[in-house]
mmCIF file of C-alpha atoms and ligand atoms in Angstrom:
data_model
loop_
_atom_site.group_PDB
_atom_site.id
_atom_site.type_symbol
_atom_site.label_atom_id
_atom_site.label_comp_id
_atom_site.label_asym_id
_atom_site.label_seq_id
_atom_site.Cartn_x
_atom_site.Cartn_y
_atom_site.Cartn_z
ATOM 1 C CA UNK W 1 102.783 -33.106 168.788
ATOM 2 C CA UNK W 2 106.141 -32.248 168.123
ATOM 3 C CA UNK W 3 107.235 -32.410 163.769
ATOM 4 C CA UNK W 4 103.617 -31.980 162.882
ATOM 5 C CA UNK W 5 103.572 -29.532 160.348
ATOM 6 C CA UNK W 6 101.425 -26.113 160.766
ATOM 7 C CA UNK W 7 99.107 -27.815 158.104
ATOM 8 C CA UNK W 8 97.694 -30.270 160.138
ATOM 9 C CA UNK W 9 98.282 -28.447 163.993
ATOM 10 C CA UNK W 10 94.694 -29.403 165.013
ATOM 11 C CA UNK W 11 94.564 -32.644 163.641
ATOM 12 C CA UNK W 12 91.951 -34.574 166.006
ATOM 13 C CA UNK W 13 91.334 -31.237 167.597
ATOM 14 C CA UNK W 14 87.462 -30.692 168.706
ATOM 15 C CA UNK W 15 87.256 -26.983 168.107
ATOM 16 C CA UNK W 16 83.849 -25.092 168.540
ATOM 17 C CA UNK W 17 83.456 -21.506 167.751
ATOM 18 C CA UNK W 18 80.567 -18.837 168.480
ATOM 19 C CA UNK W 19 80.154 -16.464 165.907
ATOM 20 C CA UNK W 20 77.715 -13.087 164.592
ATOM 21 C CA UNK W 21 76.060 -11.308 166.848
ATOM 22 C CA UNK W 22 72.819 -12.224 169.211
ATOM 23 C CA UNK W 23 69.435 -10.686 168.993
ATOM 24 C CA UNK W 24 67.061 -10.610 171.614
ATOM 25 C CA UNK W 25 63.710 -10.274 170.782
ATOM 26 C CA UNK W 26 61.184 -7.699 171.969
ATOM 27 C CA UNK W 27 57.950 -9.211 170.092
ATOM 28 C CA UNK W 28 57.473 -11.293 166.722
ATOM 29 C CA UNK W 29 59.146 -8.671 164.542
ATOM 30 C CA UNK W 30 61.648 -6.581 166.679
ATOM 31 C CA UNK W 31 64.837 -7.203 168.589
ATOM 32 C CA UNK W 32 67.821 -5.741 170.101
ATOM 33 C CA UNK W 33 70.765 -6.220 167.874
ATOM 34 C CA UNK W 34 74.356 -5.112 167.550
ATOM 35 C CA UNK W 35 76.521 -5.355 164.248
ATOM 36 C CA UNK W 36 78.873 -8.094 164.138
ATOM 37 C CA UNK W 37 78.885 -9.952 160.865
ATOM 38 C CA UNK W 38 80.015 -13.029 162.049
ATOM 39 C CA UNK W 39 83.359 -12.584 159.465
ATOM 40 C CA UNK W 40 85.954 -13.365 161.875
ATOM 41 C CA UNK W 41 84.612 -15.897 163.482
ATOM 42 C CA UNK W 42 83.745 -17.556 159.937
ATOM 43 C CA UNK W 43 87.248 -16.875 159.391
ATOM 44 C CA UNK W 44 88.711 -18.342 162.771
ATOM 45 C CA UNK W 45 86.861 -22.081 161.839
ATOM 46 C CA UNK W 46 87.774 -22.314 158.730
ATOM 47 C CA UNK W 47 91.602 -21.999 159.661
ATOM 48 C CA UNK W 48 91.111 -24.594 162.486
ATOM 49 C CA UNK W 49 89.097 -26.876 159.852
ATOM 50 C CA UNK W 50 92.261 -26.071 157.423
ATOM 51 C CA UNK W 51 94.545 -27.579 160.155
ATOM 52 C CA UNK W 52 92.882 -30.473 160.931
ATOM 53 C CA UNK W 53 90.003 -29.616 163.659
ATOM 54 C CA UNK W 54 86.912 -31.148 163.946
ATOM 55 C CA UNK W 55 85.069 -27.595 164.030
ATOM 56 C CA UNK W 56 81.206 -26.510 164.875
ATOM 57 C CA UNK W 57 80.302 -22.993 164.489
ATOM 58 C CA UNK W 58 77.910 -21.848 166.574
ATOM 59 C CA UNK W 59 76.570 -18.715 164.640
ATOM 60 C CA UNK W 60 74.317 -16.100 165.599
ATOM 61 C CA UNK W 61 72.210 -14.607 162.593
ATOM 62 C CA UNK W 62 75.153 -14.999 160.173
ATOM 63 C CA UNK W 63 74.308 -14.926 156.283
ATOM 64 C CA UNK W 64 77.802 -15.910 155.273
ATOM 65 C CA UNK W 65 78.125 -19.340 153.252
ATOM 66 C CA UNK W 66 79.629 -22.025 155.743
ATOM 67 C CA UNK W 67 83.383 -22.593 155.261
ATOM 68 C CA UNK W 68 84.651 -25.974 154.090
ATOM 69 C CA UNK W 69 84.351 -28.849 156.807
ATOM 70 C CA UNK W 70 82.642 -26.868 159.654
ATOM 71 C CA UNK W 71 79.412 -27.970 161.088
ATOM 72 C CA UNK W 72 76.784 -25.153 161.458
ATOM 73 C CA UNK W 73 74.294 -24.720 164.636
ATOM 74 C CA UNK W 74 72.482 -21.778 164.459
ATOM 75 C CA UNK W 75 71.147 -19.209 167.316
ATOM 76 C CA UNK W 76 69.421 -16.330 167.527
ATOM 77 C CA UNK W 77 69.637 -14.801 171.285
ATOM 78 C CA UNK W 78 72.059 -15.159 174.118
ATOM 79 C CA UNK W 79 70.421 -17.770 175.955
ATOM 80 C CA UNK W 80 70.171 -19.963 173.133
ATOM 81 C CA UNK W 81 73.752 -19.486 172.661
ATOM 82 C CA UNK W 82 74.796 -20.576 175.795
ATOM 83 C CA UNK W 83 72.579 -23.652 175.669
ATOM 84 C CA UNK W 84 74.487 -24.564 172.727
ATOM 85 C CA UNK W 85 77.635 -23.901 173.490
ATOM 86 C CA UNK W 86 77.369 -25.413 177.409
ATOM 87 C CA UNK W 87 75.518 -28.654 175.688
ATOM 88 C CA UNK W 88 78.601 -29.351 173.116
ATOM 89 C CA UNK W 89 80.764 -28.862 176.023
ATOM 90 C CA UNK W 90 79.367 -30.453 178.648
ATOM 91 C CA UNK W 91 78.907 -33.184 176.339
ATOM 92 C CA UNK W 92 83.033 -33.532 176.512
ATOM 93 C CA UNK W 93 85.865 -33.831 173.968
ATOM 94 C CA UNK W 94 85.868 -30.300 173.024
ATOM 95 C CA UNK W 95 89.487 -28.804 172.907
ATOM 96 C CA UNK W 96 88.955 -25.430 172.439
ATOM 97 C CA UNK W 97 86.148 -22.754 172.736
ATOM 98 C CA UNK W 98 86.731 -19.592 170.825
ATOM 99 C CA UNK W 99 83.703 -17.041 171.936
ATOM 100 C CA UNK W 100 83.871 -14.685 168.850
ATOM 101 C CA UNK W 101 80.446 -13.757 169.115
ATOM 102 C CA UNK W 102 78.707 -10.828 169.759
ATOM 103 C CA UNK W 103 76.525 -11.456 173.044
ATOM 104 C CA UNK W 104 74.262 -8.569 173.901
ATOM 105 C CA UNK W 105 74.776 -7.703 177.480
ATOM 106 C CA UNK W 106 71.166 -7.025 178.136
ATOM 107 C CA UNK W 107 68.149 -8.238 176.948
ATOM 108 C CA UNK W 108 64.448 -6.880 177.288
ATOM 109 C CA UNK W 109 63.162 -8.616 180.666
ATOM 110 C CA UNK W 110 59.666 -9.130 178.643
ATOM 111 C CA UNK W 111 58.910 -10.820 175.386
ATOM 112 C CA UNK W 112 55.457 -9.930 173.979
ATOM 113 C CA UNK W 113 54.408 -12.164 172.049
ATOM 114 C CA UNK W 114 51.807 -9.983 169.827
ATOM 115 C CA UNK W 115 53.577 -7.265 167.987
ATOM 116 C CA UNK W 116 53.674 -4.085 170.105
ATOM 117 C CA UNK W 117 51.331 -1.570 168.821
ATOM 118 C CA UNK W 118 51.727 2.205 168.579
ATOM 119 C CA UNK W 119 49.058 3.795 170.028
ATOM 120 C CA UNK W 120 46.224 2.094 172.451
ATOM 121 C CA UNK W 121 43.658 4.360 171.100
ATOM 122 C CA UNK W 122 42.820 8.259 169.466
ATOM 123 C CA UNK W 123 45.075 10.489 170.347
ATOM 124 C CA UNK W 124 47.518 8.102 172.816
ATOM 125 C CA UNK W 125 50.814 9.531 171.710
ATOM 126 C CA UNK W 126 52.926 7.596 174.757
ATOM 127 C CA UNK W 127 55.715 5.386 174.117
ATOM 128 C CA UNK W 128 56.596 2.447 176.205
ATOM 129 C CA UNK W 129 60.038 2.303 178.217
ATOM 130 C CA UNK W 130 61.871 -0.937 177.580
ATOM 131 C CA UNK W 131 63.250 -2.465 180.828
ATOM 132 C CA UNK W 132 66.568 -4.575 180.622
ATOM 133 C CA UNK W 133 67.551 -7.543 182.409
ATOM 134 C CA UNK W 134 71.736 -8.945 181.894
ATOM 135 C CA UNK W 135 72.189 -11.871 179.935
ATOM 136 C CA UNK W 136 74.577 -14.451 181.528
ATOM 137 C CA UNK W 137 78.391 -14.246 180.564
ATOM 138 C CA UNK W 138 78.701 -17.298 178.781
ATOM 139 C CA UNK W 139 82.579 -16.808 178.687
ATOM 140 C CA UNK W 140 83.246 -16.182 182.184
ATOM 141 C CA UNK W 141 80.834 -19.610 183.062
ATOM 142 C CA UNK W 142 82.717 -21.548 180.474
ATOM 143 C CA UNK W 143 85.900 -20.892 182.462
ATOM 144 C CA UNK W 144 83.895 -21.447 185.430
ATOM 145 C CA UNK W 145 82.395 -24.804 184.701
ATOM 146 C CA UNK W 146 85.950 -26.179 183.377
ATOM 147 C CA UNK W 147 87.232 -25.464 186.789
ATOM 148 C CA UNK W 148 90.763 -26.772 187.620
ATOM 149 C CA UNK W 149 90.783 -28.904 184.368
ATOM 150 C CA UNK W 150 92.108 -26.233 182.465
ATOM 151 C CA UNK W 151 89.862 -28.329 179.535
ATOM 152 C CA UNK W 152 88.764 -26.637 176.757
ATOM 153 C CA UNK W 153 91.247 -24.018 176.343
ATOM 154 C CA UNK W 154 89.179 -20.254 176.014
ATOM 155 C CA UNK W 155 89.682 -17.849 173.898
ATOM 156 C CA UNK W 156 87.381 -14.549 174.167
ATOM 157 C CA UNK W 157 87.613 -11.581 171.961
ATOM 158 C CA UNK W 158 87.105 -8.022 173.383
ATOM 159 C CA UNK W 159 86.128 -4.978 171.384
ATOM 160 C CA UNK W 160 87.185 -1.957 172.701
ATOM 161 C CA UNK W 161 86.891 1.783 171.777
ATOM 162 C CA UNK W 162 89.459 3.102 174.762
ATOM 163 C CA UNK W 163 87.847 5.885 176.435
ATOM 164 C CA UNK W 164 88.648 8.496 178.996
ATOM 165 C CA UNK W 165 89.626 5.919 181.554
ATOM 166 C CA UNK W 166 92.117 4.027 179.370
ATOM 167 C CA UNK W 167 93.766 2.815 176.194
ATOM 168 C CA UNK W 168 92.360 -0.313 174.385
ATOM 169 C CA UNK W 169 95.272 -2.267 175.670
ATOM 170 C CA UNK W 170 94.275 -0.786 178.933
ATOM 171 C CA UNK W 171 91.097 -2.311 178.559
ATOM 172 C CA UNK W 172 92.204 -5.747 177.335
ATOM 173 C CA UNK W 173 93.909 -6.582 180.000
ATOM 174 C CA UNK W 174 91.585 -5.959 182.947
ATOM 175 C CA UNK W 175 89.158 -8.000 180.490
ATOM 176 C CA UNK W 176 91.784 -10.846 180.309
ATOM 177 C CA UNK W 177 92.182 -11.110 184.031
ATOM 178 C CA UNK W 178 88.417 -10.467 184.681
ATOM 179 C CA UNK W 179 87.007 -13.261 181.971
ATOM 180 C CA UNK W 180 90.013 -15.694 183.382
ATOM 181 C CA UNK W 181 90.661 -17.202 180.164
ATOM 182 C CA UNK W 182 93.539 -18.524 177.765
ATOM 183 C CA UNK W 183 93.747 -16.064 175.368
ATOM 184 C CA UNK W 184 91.931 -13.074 174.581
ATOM 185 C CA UNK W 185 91.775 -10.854 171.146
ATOM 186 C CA UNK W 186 91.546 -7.660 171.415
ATOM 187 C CA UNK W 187 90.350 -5.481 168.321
ATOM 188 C CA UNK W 188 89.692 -1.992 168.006
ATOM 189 C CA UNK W 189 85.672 -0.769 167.065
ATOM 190 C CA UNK W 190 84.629 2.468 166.176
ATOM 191 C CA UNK W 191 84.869 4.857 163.617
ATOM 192 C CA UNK W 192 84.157 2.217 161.040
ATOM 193 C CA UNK W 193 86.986 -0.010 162.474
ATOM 194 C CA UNK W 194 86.325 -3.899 162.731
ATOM 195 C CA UNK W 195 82.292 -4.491 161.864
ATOM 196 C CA UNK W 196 81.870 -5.964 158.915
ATOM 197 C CA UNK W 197 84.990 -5.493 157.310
ATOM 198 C CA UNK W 198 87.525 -7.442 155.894
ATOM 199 C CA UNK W 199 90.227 -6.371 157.835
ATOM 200 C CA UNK W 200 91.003 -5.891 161.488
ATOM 201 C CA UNK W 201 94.050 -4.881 163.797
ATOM 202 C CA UNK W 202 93.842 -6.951 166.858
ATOM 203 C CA UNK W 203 96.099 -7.427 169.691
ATOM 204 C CA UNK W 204 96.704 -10.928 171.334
ATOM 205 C CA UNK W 205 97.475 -11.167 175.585
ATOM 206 C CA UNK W 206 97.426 -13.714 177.441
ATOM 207 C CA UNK W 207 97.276 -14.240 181.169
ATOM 208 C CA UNK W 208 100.674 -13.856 183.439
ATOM 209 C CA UNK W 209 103.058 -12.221 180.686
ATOM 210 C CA UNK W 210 102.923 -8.216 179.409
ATOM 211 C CA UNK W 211 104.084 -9.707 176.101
ATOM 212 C CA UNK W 212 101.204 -8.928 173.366
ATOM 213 C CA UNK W 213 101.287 -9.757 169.493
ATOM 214 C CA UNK W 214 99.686 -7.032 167.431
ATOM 215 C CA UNK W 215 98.683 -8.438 164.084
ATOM 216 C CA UNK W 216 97.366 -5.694 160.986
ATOM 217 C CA UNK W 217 95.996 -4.310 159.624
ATOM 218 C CA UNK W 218 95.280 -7.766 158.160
ATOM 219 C CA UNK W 219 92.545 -10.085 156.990
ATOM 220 C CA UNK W 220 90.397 -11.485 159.134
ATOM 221 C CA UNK W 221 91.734 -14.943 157.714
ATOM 222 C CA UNK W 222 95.466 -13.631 158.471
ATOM 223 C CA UNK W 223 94.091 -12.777 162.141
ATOM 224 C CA UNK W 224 92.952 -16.397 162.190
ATOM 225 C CA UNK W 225 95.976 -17.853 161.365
ATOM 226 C CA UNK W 226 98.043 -15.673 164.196
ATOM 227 C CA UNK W 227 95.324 -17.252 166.731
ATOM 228 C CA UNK W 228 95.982 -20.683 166.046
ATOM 229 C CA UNK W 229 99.952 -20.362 165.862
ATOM 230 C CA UNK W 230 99.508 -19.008 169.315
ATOM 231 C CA UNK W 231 96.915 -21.374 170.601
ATOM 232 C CA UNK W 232 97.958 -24.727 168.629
ATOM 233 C CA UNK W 233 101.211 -24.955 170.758
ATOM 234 C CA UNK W 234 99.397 -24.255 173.925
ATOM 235 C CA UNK W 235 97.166 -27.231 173.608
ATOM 236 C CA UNK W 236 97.934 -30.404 176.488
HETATM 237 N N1 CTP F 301 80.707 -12.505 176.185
HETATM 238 C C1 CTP F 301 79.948 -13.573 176.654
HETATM 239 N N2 CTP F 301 78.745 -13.349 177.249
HETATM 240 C C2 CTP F 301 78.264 -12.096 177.392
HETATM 241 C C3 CTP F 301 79.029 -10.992 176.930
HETATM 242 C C4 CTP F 301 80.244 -11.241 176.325
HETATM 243 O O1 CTP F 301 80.397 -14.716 176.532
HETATM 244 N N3 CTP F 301 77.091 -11.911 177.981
HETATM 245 C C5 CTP F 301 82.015 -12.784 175.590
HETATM 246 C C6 CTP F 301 82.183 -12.307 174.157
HETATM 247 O O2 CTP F 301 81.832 -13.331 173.235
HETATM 248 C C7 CTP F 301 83.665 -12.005 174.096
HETATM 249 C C8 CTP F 301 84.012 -11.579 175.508
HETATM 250 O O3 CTP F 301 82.969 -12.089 176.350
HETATM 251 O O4 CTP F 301 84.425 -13.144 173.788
HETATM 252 C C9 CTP F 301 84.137 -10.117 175.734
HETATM 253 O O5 CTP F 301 82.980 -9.450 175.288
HETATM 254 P P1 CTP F 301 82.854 -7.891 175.550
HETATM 255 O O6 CTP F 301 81.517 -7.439 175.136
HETATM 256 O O7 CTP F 301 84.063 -7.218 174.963
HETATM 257 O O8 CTP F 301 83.032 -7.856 177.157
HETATM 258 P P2 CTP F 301 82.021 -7.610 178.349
HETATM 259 O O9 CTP F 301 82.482 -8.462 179.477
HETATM 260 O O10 CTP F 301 80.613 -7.792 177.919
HETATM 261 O O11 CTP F 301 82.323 -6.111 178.762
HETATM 262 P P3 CTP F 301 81.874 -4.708 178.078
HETATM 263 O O12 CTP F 301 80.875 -4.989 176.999
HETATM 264 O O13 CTP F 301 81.313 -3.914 179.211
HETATM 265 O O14 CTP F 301 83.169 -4.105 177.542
HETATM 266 CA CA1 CA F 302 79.635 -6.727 176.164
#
């Protein structure tokens, strides 16, 4: 692909990218949520659909408009998600999976399917406990079910606080070689950082070199761009 220019990088590309954040419903009207907007990963398509890619979001309860030349499937919960994403996949061709969505980790073991009701009676005052069950790490299968193809190329995103027990770099790059995949983006969260803003500081690692890129404070569409001039030249 050598004297392409950076304009047209992905040109025939299949690119598919999960964005927003899943909820996971406890009856009709409630759900477990968390508060990704869905920004960068709106942000991260419409580069790859600026250089060429043939690009389907996959977004998660995302009320952004839909950037020029992406296709839009939408999801609600975790499972769904990975039913989409595993079905595009599966059904071959697809470059590059870029998991920039929120999954929730956990999600309530039981749906009821009549909205739960305060009080059984005069004078109940209980409240009910809500038991968890994990949700499957749809990254980690992805780089499963590839297997020693190496095809699609990952990318995961990691949002880290650093704690007591490390840095955020720290806790990037455990993540990196735990999730096993090409290229993960690392931003910082808390204290207002990262959720539904417009800009983000995110570091970039990738498996078997220390070397990291550090973008921002930048826009999420300047963050986008640094992705695909790192992933772009990666791509068999
Ligand atoms: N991810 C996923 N499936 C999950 C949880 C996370 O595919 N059930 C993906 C996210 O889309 C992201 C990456 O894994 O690309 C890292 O998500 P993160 O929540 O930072 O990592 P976890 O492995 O869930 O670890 P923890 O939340 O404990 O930090
Ligand atoms: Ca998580």
């Amino acid at each position: 692909r050598a004297g392409t220019s950076p304009g047209d990088d992905l040109a025939g590309r299949r690119v598919v990218v999960s964005a927003g954040g899943t909820r996971e419903a406890l009856d009709p009207v409630r759900f477990l949520g968390n508060r990704s907007s869905g920004k960068q990963g709106y942000a991260v398509a419409a580069e790859a659909a600026l250089r060429g890619a043939h690009v389907t979001l996959v977004a998660a309860n995302v009320d952004l408009a839909t950037p020029p030349g992406c296709e839009v499937v939408r999801v609600e919960s975790a499972l769904e998600l990975q039913e989409q994403l595993t079905g595009l996949v599966s059904a071959g061709d697809v470059d590059v999976v870029v998991m920039a969505a929120a999954v929730a980790d956990f999600r309530p073991r039981h749906y009821v399917g009549t909205k739960i009701k305060k009080s059984h009676g005069d004078g109940d005052e209980s409240a009910p406990t809500v038991e968890l069950v994990r949700n499957p790490d749809i990254l980690a299968g992805l780089v499963a079910a590839r297997g020693e193809s190496r095809t699609p190329y990952v990318v995961g995103f990691a949002a880290e606080t650093g704690d007591e027990s490390g840095d955020v770099l720290h806790h990037a790059r455990a993540k990196l070689e735990r999730k096993g995949c090409d290229l993960l983006v690392a931003n910082e969260v808390g204290g207002g950082k990262a959720f539904g803003q417009d800009d983000n500081t995110v570091h970039l690692l990738r498996p078997g070199t220390q070397e990291v890129v550090t973008v921002g404070p930048a826009t999420k569409a300047a963050v986008a761009t640094a992705i695909w001039d790192t992933v772009a030249p990666e791509l068999r």
